[in-house]
Amino acid sequence: MSLKGQAYIVGAYEHPTRKAVDRSVAQLHADVAIGALEDAGLSLSDVDGYFCAGDITGWSAPGTGPFSIVEYMGLNLRHLDSTESWGSAYVNHVSHAVQAIAAGKCRVALITLAGRPRAEATRPDLSQGSANDTTESPFESPYRPVVTNMYGMVAKRHMYEYGTTSEQLAWVKVAASHHAQHNPHAMLRNVVTVEDVINSPMITDPLHRLDCCVVSDGGGALVVVHPDVAKSLKRPLVTPIGTGFSVRQLNGGYFDILESGGVKSGAEAFDEAGVTPDDIQYASLYDSFTITVMVQLENLGFCKPGESGKFVSDGGLISGVGKLPVNTDGGGLCSNHPANRGGMTKIIEAVRQLRGEAHPAVQVRDCALALAHGTGGQLGGRHGASTLILERE
Amino acid sequence: MTAEASPADEIAMFFEGAERGALMLKRCIDTGKAFHYPRERSPFTGGKTEWFEATGKGSIYSCSLSHRADPPYCLAYVKLDEGPIMMTNIVADDLTAVAIGQRVQVTFQQGPDGRQIPFFTPE
C-alpha cells in the first residue's frame, strides 16, 4: 500500500516563546494545539485522535499521563497514542497518525510537544533506575555519561576513523546561524564563523560550546487528517510518502557508534517513498550537536560514510549556497530545541518549506520533496531514529 | 551470613568480582560470545549464559574528556579483548593524552555508591 495520499499534514505551529517563565507545560501544549488547529482551519472539537510522548505534564505519578493532558485540553477521542521515543517521538507520531487514519481509527489527529527546561533550569537526564535495577544503569551511571560527552565520543570516533576536523563540524553551526538570522524567534540570531565555533570554550572533547544546541522552552504541534478532511480545507496538501523507525540498542556490547538507527529508518522510508536522497530538496536533520547532523547525512545516504565533513564544508548546508539546504529555521543549534526534544520542529520547518512558507531568504524554490529526521536518546548510546519523507501535491 | 535473595542477584557476580579485582563478564552458551552488561538470558539468543573472568585488557574505542567538570573526567568506551565494548572512565595522570586505540588495563576503584567498579588505565 502506497502511503501517498493516505493522510495529509494540514496544520503546523511552533510556539514563538523560547523562555516560558509564566506558562506551564500544560498551557504550552494547549497553546500549540490551538495554534496548529487554527493553522489548519479546524478546532479542538474536530480532534478525534491525539498523539503525545513523555514531555506531557504528569507523564508519571501522581499524574495519569496522557489522560491528564487530554482532560486539560478537553479532547474527546477515539484514538490515543502515547508512544515514547524521546526526541524522535513526533516524527514517529506522524507515521502512527497516518496508519491510524488509514485504518479508520481517527480522522483528525493532533500531535503536540511542549516543555520548559530553560525556565526550570533543568538538563536532560536520560539516566534511569536505581541500585536495584538490573538493566544498564549500574554499568553506566557511575561513569557519568551525560548528553555532551556521549555525543563527544561519537565526534571523536568520527575524527579517528575519517580524519574529520573541528572546522568541518563548525560548518554545521555556521549554516544554522546563516539561517537563524532570518528567524525573528531564533534564540541565537548572530551569524557565526568557523573560527567563532572552534574558539568557543571546549565542553567535552572535541565538542565546543557552539557545537551544542540551545536549551529552550516552547513546543509545537501538527494536525494530520484524512484526505476528505484535507480537501475540505484551504491549506496546501502535504502528504507523508515514506516513514521509517528503528531503535539502535547496544547489542551486548557489539555496535558501531557511527551507525545510528538512521541507517535502518532512512532506508525504510526511502524504500516506501520510492525516492532517493538525491531527490530530496530540503532536509530537517536533528541537530542536538553539529556531529548529529554529520552522522545523519551519512546514515541517511546523503553522502558516503566519512564524507560528511566535506559535504558540510564551505556552506554545503546553507540554503541557496550548498547542495542540500538543512534546518532553514536555524534548527536546534540556533533557533529552538523545545523540551530537549527536536523532532517536532524538524517536521514543522519541512512543512513550511513544502508550503512555500519558509522565510524568503531561505525558502527552497519549488520545494516539493522534503525529509525530516529525528533522533531520540543518545547517538553514542541507545536511541530511536525516525525518518519522514513528505511531498507537496 | 546468607544474603537475602533479591532481583540484584542477576548482576551480583559482577560486583563481587570487582571487590576481589576480577572483571566478570557473561558469555552466551549458544554462541560462545561474551557480552556486557550482564543479563541472565543471552541478548543474542535468549538462551543460557555463564559468568567468566575476563583478562581486563582492551583498547579505547572512543572517549571524551569533560573539561568543565571539577576535576575533569574522561568517559570512554573500551573494546575488551573478549569482544564487547563497555562504558567506563579512563584513569590517568594526564587525561589529555588519552586517545582512541590506546591499550588499557582494568583497575578497580570505589564507585559513587561505595562499591568497587572497573575503571581502565593505559598499559
XYZ file of C-alpha atoms in Angstrom:
516
model
C 0.000 0.000 0.000
C 1.453 3.331 -1.019
C 1.481 5.863 1.750
C 0.952 8.806 -0.568
C -2.440 10.432 -0.162
C -3.457 8.277 2.833
C -3.332 11.348 5.065
C -2.225 14.981 4.968
C -0.468 17.375 7.322
C -2.759 20.398 7.288
C -1.725 22.168 10.475
C 1.697 23.088 11.824
C 2.571 25.532 14.561
C 5.695 26.389 16.527
C 5.379 28.278 19.789
C 7.174 31.636 19.465
C 8.488 31.565 23.028
C 11.965 30.376 23.888
C 11.644 31.034 27.629
C 8.281 30.287 29.193
C 8.626 31.771 32.661
C 4.914 32.282 33.134
C 3.413 29.339 31.243
C 3.014 25.799 32.483
C 3.781 22.740 30.381
C 0.050 22.081 30.050
C -0.557 25.662 28.904
C 2.164 25.318 26.306
C 0.618 22.085 24.990
C -2.748 23.835 24.704
C -1.147 26.880 23.033
C 0.462 24.806 20.312
C -2.613 22.596 19.854
C -4.792 25.636 19.218
C -2.101 27.169 17.013
C -1.865 24.133 14.739
C -5.628 23.657 14.580
C -6.158 27.338 13.666
C -3.453 26.977 11.021
C -5.466 24.080 9.568
C -8.822 25.800 9.897
C -10.037 23.289 12.476
C -10.899 23.397 16.174
C -10.355 21.211 19.241
C -13.798 19.669 18.820
C -12.701 18.241 15.462
C -9.863 16.235 17.027
C -10.581 12.519 17.467
C -7.011 11.222 17.661
C -4.233 12.508 19.916
C -0.526 11.679 19.908
C 1.862 12.649 22.689
C 5.061 11.483 24.400
C 6.922 11.802 27.672
C 7.059 15.597 27.657
C 3.411 15.896 28.702
C 2.794 17.057 32.222
C 2.052 14.212 34.633
C 3.698 11.517 32.495
C 4.490 9.683 35.715
C 2.601 9.534 39.019
C 0.845 11.379 40.589
C -0.468 12.360 37.164
C -2.313 9.957 34.939
C -0.105 10.549 31.926
C -1.867 11.185 28.643
C -5.306 11.188 30.294
C -4.391 14.295 32.286
C -3.456 16.381 29.267
C -6.390 15.010 27.241
C -8.728 16.176 30.023
C -6.922 19.521 30.413
C -7.396 20.302 26.738
C -10.929 18.928 26.663
C -10.327 16.412 23.898
C -12.947 13.811 23.068
C -11.069 10.977 21.449
C -11.494 7.626 19.853
C -7.780 7.145 19.343
C -4.810 7.812 21.651
C -1.137 7.009 21.058
C 1.490 7.928 23.639
C 4.439 6.132 22.093
C 7.543 7.489 23.786
C 10.762 7.635 21.813
C 12.119 10.950 23.137
C 13.177 13.465 20.504
C 12.213 11.165 17.649
C 8.693 10.625 19.016
C 6.918 13.307 16.979
C 8.326 12.082 13.682
C 7.116 8.657 14.749
C 3.720 10.080 15.658
C 3.160 11.370 12.133
C 3.762 7.831 10.882
C 1.410 6.408 13.503
C -1.225 9.041 12.694
C -1.166 8.092 9.021
C -1.622 4.430 9.983
C -4.477 5.231 12.357
C -6.233 7.383 9.757
C -5.769 4.754 7.052
C -7.174 2.131 9.422
C -10.234 4.273 10.109
C -9.336 4.813 13.770
C -9.434 8.605 13.575
C -9.845 11.419 11.033
C -8.248 14.423 12.711
C -5.004 13.605 14.530
C -3.336 16.152 16.812
C 0.322 15.797 17.830
C 1.789 18.083 20.499
C 5.157 18.714 22.125
C 5.929 21.247 24.852
C 8.322 21.856 27.685
C 10.151 24.475 29.721
C 13.626 23.140 30.568
C 15.105 26.632 30.315
C 12.711 28.218 32.770
C 13.097 25.211 35.043
C 16.886 25.277 34.536
C 16.970 21.519 34.143
C 19.165 19.482 31.904
C 18.042 16.370 30.089
C 18.634 13.387 32.292
C 18.377 10.132 30.405
C 19.764 8.046 33.236
C 17.203 5.814 34.804
C 16.800 3.267 37.500
C 18.054 2.565 40.971
C 20.741 0.409 42.540
C 18.275 -2.459 42.397
C 17.756 -2.014 38.689
C 19.378 -4.791 36.694
C 19.325 -3.127 33.292
C 22.116 -0.841 32.095
C 22.093 1.820 34.787
C 24.518 0.197 37.295
C 27.018 -0.235 34.448
C 26.770 3.283 33.052
C 25.630 5.834 35.642
C 28.787 5.578 37.816
C 30.852 6.797 34.843
C 28.804 9.992 34.464
C 27.673 9.789 30.860
C 25.799 12.989 30.065
C 24.438 14.199 26.774
C 27.536 16.173 25.829
C 30.188 13.521 26.428
C 28.061 10.820 24.807
C 27.989 12.914 21.621
C 31.614 13.850 22.175
C 32.548 10.177 21.869
C 30.740 9.995 18.524
C 32.592 13.039 17.212
C 35.912 11.745 18.491
C 35.417 8.391 16.785
C 34.399 10.120 13.528
C 37.611 12.130 13.649
C 39.625 8.973 14.369
C 38.123 6.926 11.535
C 37.839 9.605 8.865
C 40.128 12.476 9.793
C 37.162 14.775 10.305
C 38.152 18.152 11.760
C 36.671 20.602 14.250
C 36.490 23.105 11.385
C 34.252 20.746 9.434
C 31.968 20.236 12.433
C 31.833 24.008 12.829
C 30.394 24.432 9.331
C 27.145 22.824 10.533
C 26.782 25.604 13.115
C 27.783 28.264 10.614
C 24.991 27.113 8.272
C 22.462 27.111 11.106
C 23.437 30.657 12.059
C 23.101 31.866 8.470
C 19.530 30.570 8.512
C 18.720 31.779 12.038
C 19.499 35.396 11.211
C 16.207 35.430 9.272
C 14.132 33.834 12.050
C 12.845 36.504 14.467
C 12.113 33.842 17.091
C 15.536 32.181 16.981
C 17.485 32.234 20.253
C 20.813 32.858 18.517
C 20.485 35.154 15.505
C 24.081 36.271 15.075
C 25.914 34.809 12.099
C 28.991 32.962 13.342
C 32.183 31.869 11.602
C 34.148 28.635 11.750
C 36.661 30.479 13.966
C 33.903 31.560 16.353
C 32.912 27.923 16.823
C 36.378 26.464 17.331
C 37.377 29.344 19.611
C 34.350 28.851 21.851
C 35.088 27.007 25.117
C 35.624 23.247 24.944
C 32.746 21.488 26.694
C 33.516 17.810 26.207
C 36.325 16.935 23.877
C 36.036 17.511 20.913
C 32.778 19.493 21.134
C 32.899 23.230 21.732
C 30.147 25.307 23.216
C 28.950 26.361 19.764
C 28.817 22.718 18.623
C 25.914 22.290 21.064
C 22.243 23.141 20.574
C 20.332 25.672 22.625
C 18.240 24.799 25.664
C 14.848 26.362 25.051
C 11.229 26.326 26.151
C 8.176 26.183 23.959
C 6.871 23.484 21.706
C 4.998 22.723 18.548
C 2.059 20.847 17.141
C 0.884 19.174 13.960
C -2.517 18.224 12.612
C -2.704 15.175 10.344
C -6.062 14.442 8.708
C -7.987 12.075 6.474
C -7.885 13.028 2.755
C -11.570 14.002 2.792
C -10.928 16.473 5.605
C -7.767 17.803 3.927
C -9.590 18.515 0.691
C -12.300 20.465 2.547
C -9.657 22.835 3.944
C -7.765 25.657 2.290
C -4.234 24.540 3.122
C -1.539 23.196 0.770
C -1.615 19.399 0.566
C 1.448 17.923 2.252
C 1.409 14.138 2.421
C 3.772 11.657 4.075
C 5.064 9.264 1.425
C 7.703 7.414 3.395
C 8.290 6.603 7.061
C 10.813 4.521 8.934
C 11.652 3.854 12.561
C 14.448 1.995 14.254
C 15.886 1.509 17.728
C 19.641 1.268 17.974
C 20.430 -0.743 21.100
C 23.902 -1.723 22.146
C 23.579 -5.419 21.325
C 25.500 -6.834 24.261
C 28.428 -4.522 23.550
C 28.778 -5.068 19.794
C 27.951 -1.859 17.977
C 29.324 0.804 15.664
C 28.980 4.203 17.315
C 28.867 5.869 13.882
C 25.966 3.724 12.682
C 22.834 5.280 14.128
C 19.288 3.995 13.867
C 19.009 6.318 10.882
C 20.650 3.690 8.676
C 17.597 1.468 9.015
C 14.892 4.120 9.427
C 16.176 6.059 6.417
C 16.397 3.011 4.158
C 12.876 2.016 5.104
C 11.485 5.499 4.476
C 13.223 5.908 1.114
C 12.076 2.450 0.070
C 8.484 3.195 0.999
C 8.570 6.586 -0.709
C 10.221 5.249 -3.846
C 12.693 8.144 -3.913
C 16.414 8.530 -3.243
C 18.424 11.030 -1.177
C 19.314 12.821 -4.423
C 15.621 13.613 -4.923
C 15.288 15.416 -1.567
C 15.163 19.211 -1.972
C 15.172 20.129 1.719
C 16.151 18.179 4.849
C 15.439 18.785 8.507
C 18.067 16.802 10.390
C 18.189 16.515 14.156
C 20.887 18.889 15.334
C 21.385 18.415 19.039
C 25.068 18.821 18.171
C 26.964 19.505 14.966
C 28.114 15.868 14.884
C 24.485 14.692 14.963
C 23.871 16.277 11.555
C 27.069 14.847 10.093
C 26.313 11.266 11.153
C 22.752 11.531 9.869
C 23.887 12.850 6.490
C 25.948 9.689 6.121
C 23.459 7.278 7.674
C 20.543 8.528 5.567
C 22.612 8.272 2.391
C 23.090 11.948 1.524
C 26.805 11.174 1.353
C 29.069 8.179 1.875
C 30.370 7.194 5.327
C 33.209 9.516 6.248
C 32.349 12.163 3.658
C 30.051 14.383 5.714
C 32.946 16.668 6.679
C 33.493 17.531 3.061
C 29.731 17.660 2.419
C 29.059 20.345 5.055
C 32.150 22.463 4.372
C 32.015 25.786 2.555
C 28.322 26.291 3.193
C 27.188 22.875 1.986
C 24.045 23.070 4.130
C 23.193 26.757 3.545
C 20.033 27.386 1.525
C 20.873 28.884 -1.841
C 24.572 28.120 -1.389
C 25.077 24.409 -0.747
C 23.835 21.230 -2.317
C 21.380 20.373 0.456
C 19.587 23.074 2.472
C 19.317 21.798 6.060
C 17.408 23.247 9.023
C 16.466 26.555 7.421
C 14.778 27.782 10.620
C 18.157 27.797 12.361
C 17.494 24.362 13.855
C 18.254 23.298 17.377
C 21.736 24.764 17.069
C 20.438 28.338 16.810
C 16.650 28.580 16.976
C 14.838 26.150 19.206
C 15.095 22.768 20.912
C 11.907 22.795 22.995
C 11.764 20.322 25.868
C 15.174 18.992 24.735
C 13.242 17.144 22.030
C 13.900 18.288 18.499
C 11.728 16.067 16.318
C 8.705 18.340 16.223
C 10.425 21.488 14.990
C 12.124 19.389 12.316
C 8.754 18.459 10.810
C 7.346 21.979 11.150
C 10.161 23.554 9.117
C 9.832 20.827 6.470
C 6.107 21.645 6.206
C 6.914 25.376 5.910
C 9.313 24.629 3.078
C 6.814 22.447 1.230
C 4.113 25.090 1.603
C 6.447 27.840 0.450
C 6.029 29.482 3.851
C 9.669 29.489 4.964
C 11.421 32.846 5.224
C 12.005 34.127 1.645
C 15.745 34.299 2.308
C 15.891 30.549 2.997
C 12.915 29.236 1.015
C 13.853 26.412 -1.350
C 12.413 27.157 -4.765
C 9.524 24.891 -5.809
C 10.135 22.651 -2.849
C 8.043 19.527 -3.409
C 10.003 16.810 -1.603
C 11.424 17.126 1.901
C 12.769 14.882 4.627
C 12.556 15.222 8.402
C 14.617 13.010 10.672
C 14.615 12.748 14.441
C 16.938 11.058 16.896
C 15.669 10.327 20.385
C 18.054 9.377 23.171
C 21.775 9.495 22.575
C 23.681 8.945 19.380
C 26.562 7.437 21.346
C 24.240 5.021 23.129
C 20.778 3.551 22.683
C 18.367 5.709 20.752
C 15.376 5.810 18.465
C 15.557 7.118 14.920
C 12.585 8.153 12.858
C 12.546 9.311 9.254
C 9.693 11.012 7.444
C 9.573 11.885 3.745
C 6.958 14.444 2.768
C 5.620 15.515 -0.604
C 3.589 18.525 -1.629
C 0.868 17.557 -4.073
C 25.912 -14.843 56.582
C 23.453 -15.547 53.835
C 22.390 -12.525 51.847
C 18.699 -12.172 51.195
C 17.610 -13.094 47.705
C 16.878 -10.072 45.538
C 16.437 -9.125 41.883
C 20.016 -7.795 42.029
C 21.279 -11.405 42.188
C 21.265 -11.279 38.387
C 24.219 -8.922 38.399
C 25.753 -9.607 41.824
C 28.682 -11.638 40.477
C 29.926 -8.581 38.591
C 30.246 -6.570 41.786
C 31.527 -9.485 43.874
C 34.248 -9.927 41.250
C 35.078 -6.229 41.365
C 35.620 -6.425 45.141
C 38.380 -9.024 44.567
C 39.830 -7.313 41.487
C 38.247 -9.511 38.816
C 36.385 -8.216 35.773
C 33.476 -10.619 35.387
C 31.700 -10.970 32.070
C 28.852 -13.054 30.840
C 29.061 -15.488 27.944
C 26.185 -16.729 25.780
C 26.386 -20.531 25.868
C 24.654 -20.940 22.489
C 27.071 -18.710 20.576
C 30.096 -18.611 22.850
C 30.088 -14.826 22.576
C 30.945 -12.686 25.584
C 28.623 -9.768 26.280
C 28.202 -6.790 28.567
C 26.244 -5.585 30.545
C 25.422 -8.863 32.347
C 21.990 -10.401 31.973
C 20.508 -13.740 32.971
C 19.497 -14.507 29.392
C 21.605 -14.053 26.303
C 20.793 -10.884 24.340
C 21.733 -12.845 21.205
C 19.551 -15.925 21.616
C 17.544 -15.610 24.813
C 19.348 -18.745 25.980
C 21.502 -19.650 28.953
C 24.603 -17.743 29.993
C 27.608 -18.252 32.240
C 29.993 -15.971 34.119
C 33.703 -15.942 33.410
C 36.650 -13.803 34.410
C 37.881 -11.524 31.633
C 41.514 -10.604 31.094
C 40.754 -6.971 31.925
C 42.584 -5.854 28.808
C 41.300 -3.928 25.839
C 41.656 -0.797 23.788
C 39.913 2.551 23.789
C 37.075 2.561 21.232
C 36.172 6.175 21.927
C 36.481 8.722 24.705
C 35.537 12.263 25.629
C 37.166 14.460 28.254
C 34.746 16.680 30.154
C 36.905 19.774 30.567
C 34.415 21.735 32.608
C 33.875 19.130 35.325
C 35.878 19.610 38.522
C 38.012 17.595 38.356
C 37.770 16.804 34.626
C 36.912 13.179 33.837
C 37.193 11.011 30.770
C 34.180 8.978 29.676
C 35.160 6.095 27.423
C 34.028 3.021 25.618
C 36.645 0.283 25.918
C 36.594 -2.627 23.485
C 37.555 -5.605 25.608
C 39.812 -8.277 24.152
C 36.927 -10.706 24.725
C 34.802 -8.721 22.235
C 32.213 -6.458 23.826
C 32.514 -2.714 24.259
C 31.898 -1.444 27.795
C 31.412 2.033 29.189
C 33.977 3.218 31.738
C 36.169 6.112 32.809
C 39.854 6.298 31.983
C 42.161 6.890 34.933
C 45.473 8.536 34.006
C 47.823 11.245 35.255
C 47.385 13.137 32.008
C 43.840 12.729 30.718
C 44.561 14.985 27.740
C 46.921 12.282 26.391
C 44.208 9.617 26.341
C 43.455 8.546 22.766
C 41.404 6.119 20.723
C 43.254 2.882 20.020
C 45.327 3.085 23.199
C 45.765 -0.235 25.052
C 44.242 -0.178 28.523
C 44.070 -2.418 31.582
C 41.307 -2.663 34.163
C 41.801 -1.139 37.605
C 39.248 -1.174 40.393
C 38.230 1.854 42.400
C 35.362 2.827 44.595
C 32.308 3.990 42.665
C 29.799 6.612 43.792
C 27.730 4.113 45.798
C 30.781 2.763 47.659
C 31.134 -0.458 45.663
C 34.305 -1.245 43.731
C 33.776 -0.810 39.991
C 36.057 -1.264 36.982
C 37.946 1.683 35.533
C 40.663 1.454 32.903
C 44.164 2.865 32.756
C 46.733 2.957 29.937
C 49.051 -0.076 29.936
